[in-house]
mmCIF file of C-alpha atoms in Angstrom:
data_model
loop_
_atom_site.group_PDB
_atom_site.id
_atom_site.type_symbol
_atom_site.label_atom_id
_atom_site.label_comp_id
_atom_site.label_asym_id
_atom_site.label_seq_id
_atom_site.Cartn_x
_atom_site.Cartn_y
_atom_site.Cartn_z
ATOM 1 C CA UNK A 1 -27.105 5.530 19.587
ATOM 2 C CA UNK A 2 -27.551 8.905 18.375
ATOM 3 C CA UNK A 3 -24.040 8.907 16.805
ATOM 4 C CA UNK A 4 -24.904 5.883 14.925
ATOM 5 C CA UNK A 5 -28.443 7.395 13.464
ATOM 6 C CA UNK A 6 -26.377 10.696 12.781
ATOM 7 C CA UNK A 7 -23.935 8.854 10.545
ATOM 8 C CA UNK A 8 -26.405 6.849 8.963
ATOM 9 C CA UNK A 9 -28.421 9.813 8.058
ATOM 10 C CA UNK A 10 -25.420 11.612 6.960
ATOM 11 C CA UNK A 11 -24.252 8.699 4.703
ATOM 12 C CA UNK A 12 -27.809 8.625 3.037
ATOM 13 C CA UNK A 13 -27.812 12.452 2.345
ATOM 14 C CA UNK A 14 -24.186 12.097 0.925
ATOM 15 C CA UNK A 15 -25.004 9.491 -1.469
ATOM 16 C CA UNK A 16 -28.478 11.112 -2.555
ATOM 17 C CA UNK A 17 -26.624 14.261 -3.458
ATOM 18 C CA UNK A 18 -23.388 13.077 -4.735
ATOM 19 C CA UNK A 19 -23.802 9.162 -5.732
ATOM 20 C CA UNK A 20 -25.228 7.617 -8.675
ATOM 21 C CA UNK A 21 -28.298 9.387 -10.022
ATOM 22 C CA UNK A 22 -27.851 12.125 -7.342
ATOM 23 C CA UNK A 23 -28.716 15.850 -7.879
ATOM 24 C CA UNK A 24 -25.272 16.713 -7.680
ATOM 25 C CA UNK A 25 -23.574 13.320 -9.121
ATOM 26 C CA UNK A 26 -19.883 13.376 -9.039
ATOM 27 C CA UNK A 27 -18.960 11.989 -12.446
ATOM 28 C CA UNK A 28 -16.708 9.019 -12.810
ATOM 29 C CA UNK A 29 -13.785 11.320 -14.364
ATOM 30 C CA UNK A 30 -13.796 13.584 -11.376
ATOM 31 C CA UNK A 31 -13.401 10.412 -9.010
ATOM 32 C CA UNK A 32 -10.670 9.036 -11.325
ATOM 33 C CA UNK A 33 -8.873 12.326 -11.532
ATOM 34 C CA UNK A 34 -9.121 12.761 -7.532
ATOM 35 C CA UNK A 35 -7.882 9.215 -7.048
ATOM 36 C CA UNK A 36 -4.828 9.153 -9.201
ATOM 37 C CA UNK A 37 -3.769 12.725 -8.160
ATOM 38 C CA UNK A 38 -4.080 11.586 -4.198
ATOM 39 C CA UNK A 39 -3.574 7.721 -3.850
ATOM 40 C CA UNK A 40 -0.563 5.418 -4.080
ATOM 41 C CA UNK A 41 -1.197 1.839 -5.119
ATOM 42 C CA UNK A 42 1.601 -0.541 -3.744
ATOM 43 C CA UNK A 43 2.632 -3.971 -1.835
ATOM 44 C CA UNK A 44 5.504 -4.720 0.048
ATOM 45 C CA UNK A 45 7.150 -7.414 2.479
ATOM 46 C CA UNK A 46 9.243 -6.617 5.430
ATOM 47 C CA UNK A 47 11.881 -8.117 7.527
ATOM 48 C CA UNK A 48 12.466 -7.486 11.211
ATOM 49 C CA UNK A 49 16.224 -7.384 12.188
ATOM 50 C CA UNK A 50 15.692 -9.777 15.056
ATOM 51 C CA UNK A 51 15.818 -13.580 15.125
ATOM 52 C CA UNK A 52 14.789 -16.145 17.758
ATOM 53 C CA UNK A 53 17.850 -17.490 20.053
ATOM 54 C CA UNK A 54 17.941 -21.134 21.318
ATOM 55 C CA UNK A 55 16.184 -20.210 24.409
ATOM 56 C CA UNK A 56 12.990 -18.988 22.371
ATOM 57 C CA UNK A 57 13.932 -15.372 23.119
ATOM 58 C CA UNK A 58 14.007 -12.540 20.412
ATOM 59 C CA UNK A 59 17.690 -11.020 19.901
ATOM 60 C CA UNK A 60 18.921 -8.699 17.274
ATOM 61 C CA UNK A 61 20.488 -9.987 14.217
ATOM 62 C CA UNK A 62 24.543 -9.401 14.066
ATOM 63 C CA UNK A 63 25.518 -6.837 11.762
ATOM 64 C CA UNK A 64 26.774 -9.501 9.512
ATOM 65 C CA UNK A 65 23.324 -11.218 9.380
ATOM 66 C CA UNK A 66 21.755 -7.846 8.586
ATOM 67 C CA UNK A 67 24.124 -7.073 5.684
ATOM 68 C CA UNK A 68 23.674 -10.419 4.145
ATOM 69 C CA UNK A 69 19.826 -9.803 4.351
ATOM 70 C CA UNK A 70 20.360 -6.275 2.727
ATOM 71 C CA UNK A 71 22.377 -7.924 0.069
ATOM 72 C CA UNK A 72 19.744 -10.533 -0.474
ATOM 73 C CA UNK A 73 16.885 -7.969 -0.579
ATOM 74 C CA UNK A 74 18.728 -5.310 -2.675
ATOM 75 C CA UNK A 75 19.543 -8.149 -5.245
ATOM 76 C CA UNK A 76 15.781 -9.319 -5.187
ATOM 77 C CA UNK A 77 14.727 -5.526 -6.035
ATOM 78 C CA UNK A 78 17.459 -5.322 -9.034
ATOM 79 C CA UNK A 79 15.617 -8.635 -10.307
ATOM 80 C CA UNK A 80 12.297 -7.439 -9.734
ATOM 81 C CA UNK A 81 13.239 -4.251 -11.780
ATOM 82 C CA UNK A 82 14.917 -6.067 -14.722
ATOM 83 C CA UNK A 83 12.013 -8.187 -14.743
ATOM 84 C CA UNK A 84 13.617 -11.678 -14.237
ATOM 85 C CA UNK A 85 11.900 -12.102 -10.886
ATOM 86 C CA UNK A 86 8.200 -11.371 -9.721
ATOM 87 C CA UNK A 87 7.398 -9.706 -6.422
ATOM 88 C CA UNK A 88 6.064 -13.015 -4.708
ATOM 89 C CA UNK A 89 9.006 -14.830 -5.630
ATOM 90 C CA UNK A 90 11.301 -12.384 -3.941
ATOM 91 C CA UNK A 91 9.898 -13.056 -0.631
ATOM 92 C CA UNK A 92 9.926 -16.962 -1.042
ATOM 93 C CA UNK A 93 13.757 -16.443 -1.857
ATOM 94 C CA UNK A 94 14.366 -14.224 1.158
ATOM 95 C CA UNK A 95 13.033 -17.165 3.504
ATOM 96 C CA UNK A 96 15.088 -19.729 1.636
ATOM 97 C CA UNK A 97 18.198 -17.848 1.841
ATOM 98 C CA UNK A 98 17.602 -15.770 5.087
ATOM 99 C CA UNK A 99 15.825 -18.296 7.313
ATOM 100 C CA UNK A 100 13.449 -15.503 8.188
ATOM 101 C CA UNK A 101 10.038 -15.388 7.481
ATOM 102 C CA UNK A 102 8.796 -12.296 5.892
ATOM 103 C CA UNK A 103 5.660 -10.260 6.322
ATOM 104 C CA UNK A 104 3.930 -9.697 3.065
ATOM 105 C CA UNK A 105 1.342 -7.465 2.482
ATOM 106 C CA UNK A 106 -1.680 -7.400 0.237
ATOM 107 C CA UNK A 107 -1.748 -4.640 -2.360
ATOM 108 C CA UNK A 108 -2.954 -1.575 -0.750
ATOM 109 C CA UNK A 109 -4.074 1.871 -2.152
ATOM 110 C CA UNK A 110 -3.595 4.802 0.550
ATOM 111 C CA UNK A 111 -3.862 8.454 0.395
ATOM 112 C CA UNK A 112 -0.305 9.633 -0.623
ATOM 113 C CA UNK A 113 -0.450 12.285 2.026
ATOM 114 C CA UNK A 114 -0.888 9.520 4.726
ATOM 115 C CA UNK A 115 2.056 7.419 3.943
ATOM 116 C CA UNK A 116 5.097 7.555 6.229
ATOM 117 C CA UNK A 117 7.922 9.643 5.126
ATOM 118 C CA UNK A 118 9.928 6.304 4.565
ATOM 119 C CA UNK A 119 7.191 4.995 2.058
ATOM 120 C CA UNK A 120 6.310 8.087 0.409
ATOM 121 C CA UNK A 121 9.946 9.140 -0.371
ATOM 122 C CA UNK A 122 10.614 5.507 -1.464
ATOM 123 C CA UNK A 123 7.655 5.022 -3.716
ATOM 124 C CA UNK A 124 7.614 8.619 -5.260
ATOM 125 C CA UNK A 125 10.336 8.134 -7.690
ATOM 126 C CA UNK A 126 9.155 4.568 -8.928
ATOM 127 C CA UNK A 127 7.479 3.838 -11.885
ATOM 128 C CA UNK A 128 4.475 1.348 -11.823
ATOM 129 C CA UNK A 129 5.925 -2.110 -11.512
ATOM 130 C CA UNK A 130 9.309 -0.934 -10.059
ATOM 131 C CA UNK A 131 10.362 -1.956 -6.484
ATOM 132 C CA UNK A 132 12.880 -0.568 -3.984
ATOM 133 C CA UNK A 133 14.893 -1.412 -0.789
ATOM 134 C CA UNK A 134 14.017 0.850 2.091
ATOM 135 C CA UNK A 135 15.839 0.483 5.560
ATOM 136 C CA UNK A 136 13.458 1.793 8.332
ATOM 137 C CA UNK A 137 16.199 0.916 10.966
ATOM 138 C CA UNK A 138 14.522 -2.152 12.818
ATOM 139 C CA UNK A 139 12.970 -3.705 9.942
ATOM 140 C CA UNK A 140 13.715 -3.912 5.978
ATOM 141 C CA UNK A 141 11.102 -3.307 3.324
ATOM 142 C CA UNK A 142 10.889 -4.346 -0.428
ATOM 143 C CA UNK A 143 8.296 -2.041 -1.888
ATOM 144 C CA UNK A 144 6.710 -2.249 -5.256
ATOM 145 C CA UNK A 145 4.634 0.349 -6.733
ATOM 146 C CA UNK A 146 1.429 -0.592 -8.841
ATOM 147 C CA UNK A 147 -0.728 0.949 -11.130
ATOM 148 C CA UNK A 148 -3.175 3.087 -9.183
ATOM 149 C CA UNK A 149 -5.362 3.347 -12.354
ATOM 150 C CA UNK A 150 -5.718 -0.340 -12.386
ATOM 151 C CA UNK A 151 -6.813 -0.182 -8.745
ATOM 152 C CA UNK A 152 -9.358 2.588 -9.585
ATOM 153 C CA UNK A 153 -10.938 0.256 -12.222
ATOM 154 C CA UNK A 154 -11.545 -2.284 -9.280
ATOM 155 C CA UNK A 155 -12.814 0.507 -7.060
ATOM 156 C CA UNK A 156 -15.398 1.967 -9.414
ATOM 157 C CA UNK A 157 -16.723 -1.919 -9.660
ATOM 158 C CA UNK A 158 -16.920 -1.838 -5.782
ATOM 159 C CA UNK A 159 -19.851 0.115 -4.428
ATOM 160 C CA UNK A 160 -18.402 0.319 -0.723
ATOM 161 C CA UNK A 161 -15.006 1.548 -1.974
ATOM 162 C CA UNK A 162 -16.787 3.983 -4.591
ATOM 163 C CA UNK A 163 -19.025 5.275 -1.535
ATOM 164 C CA UNK A 164 -15.764 5.555 0.843
ATOM 165 C CA UNK A 165 -14.015 7.763 -1.920
ATOM 166 C CA UNK A 166 -17.102 10.070 -2.562
ATOM 167 C CA UNK A 167 -17.110 10.623 1.414
ATOM 168 C CA UNK A 168 -13.446 11.491 1.131
ATOM 169 C CA UNK A 169 -13.864 13.918 -1.634
ATOM 170 C CA UNK A 170 -17.491 15.365 -0.536
ATOM 171 C CA UNK A 171 -17.825 14.572 2.851
ATOM 172 C CA UNK A 172 -17.051 18.107 4.162
ATOM 173 C CA UNK A 173 -19.511 19.543 2.105
#
């Protein structure tokens, strides 16, 4: 109970000082600068390199099945990057050709420093809207970098997300 009370009070002090109308209000431009410098906005879908056998068990795909899946996904990346296919259709295409249901994520913005090395490296050289194929060993990914500035515009309209960003920036103080 004491921990909960402490956190609630800390939150109120933080927002009173740094929030809208606060004595040390963090200007939107400072929030934006921090967000654009420290966050990556992206979406992905992934495919496990396993399948269900005739007895309902999970088995690894054959090398030929992995190769075929990789080719389908790499082709999808090329189509996305050339503008001939959108990201959602790429996942649908894999399901229809590969017969495996991909796991699709919602777009997400994360601190770049908290991304796995695989994702950080895969996304670092992409322009907004570009996609890449990533091989994690047991799973294939298709990732697409999105415009972090566009996500910031959504963030400032959401008080909870804005407060979370304030906590990230000013929580130590």
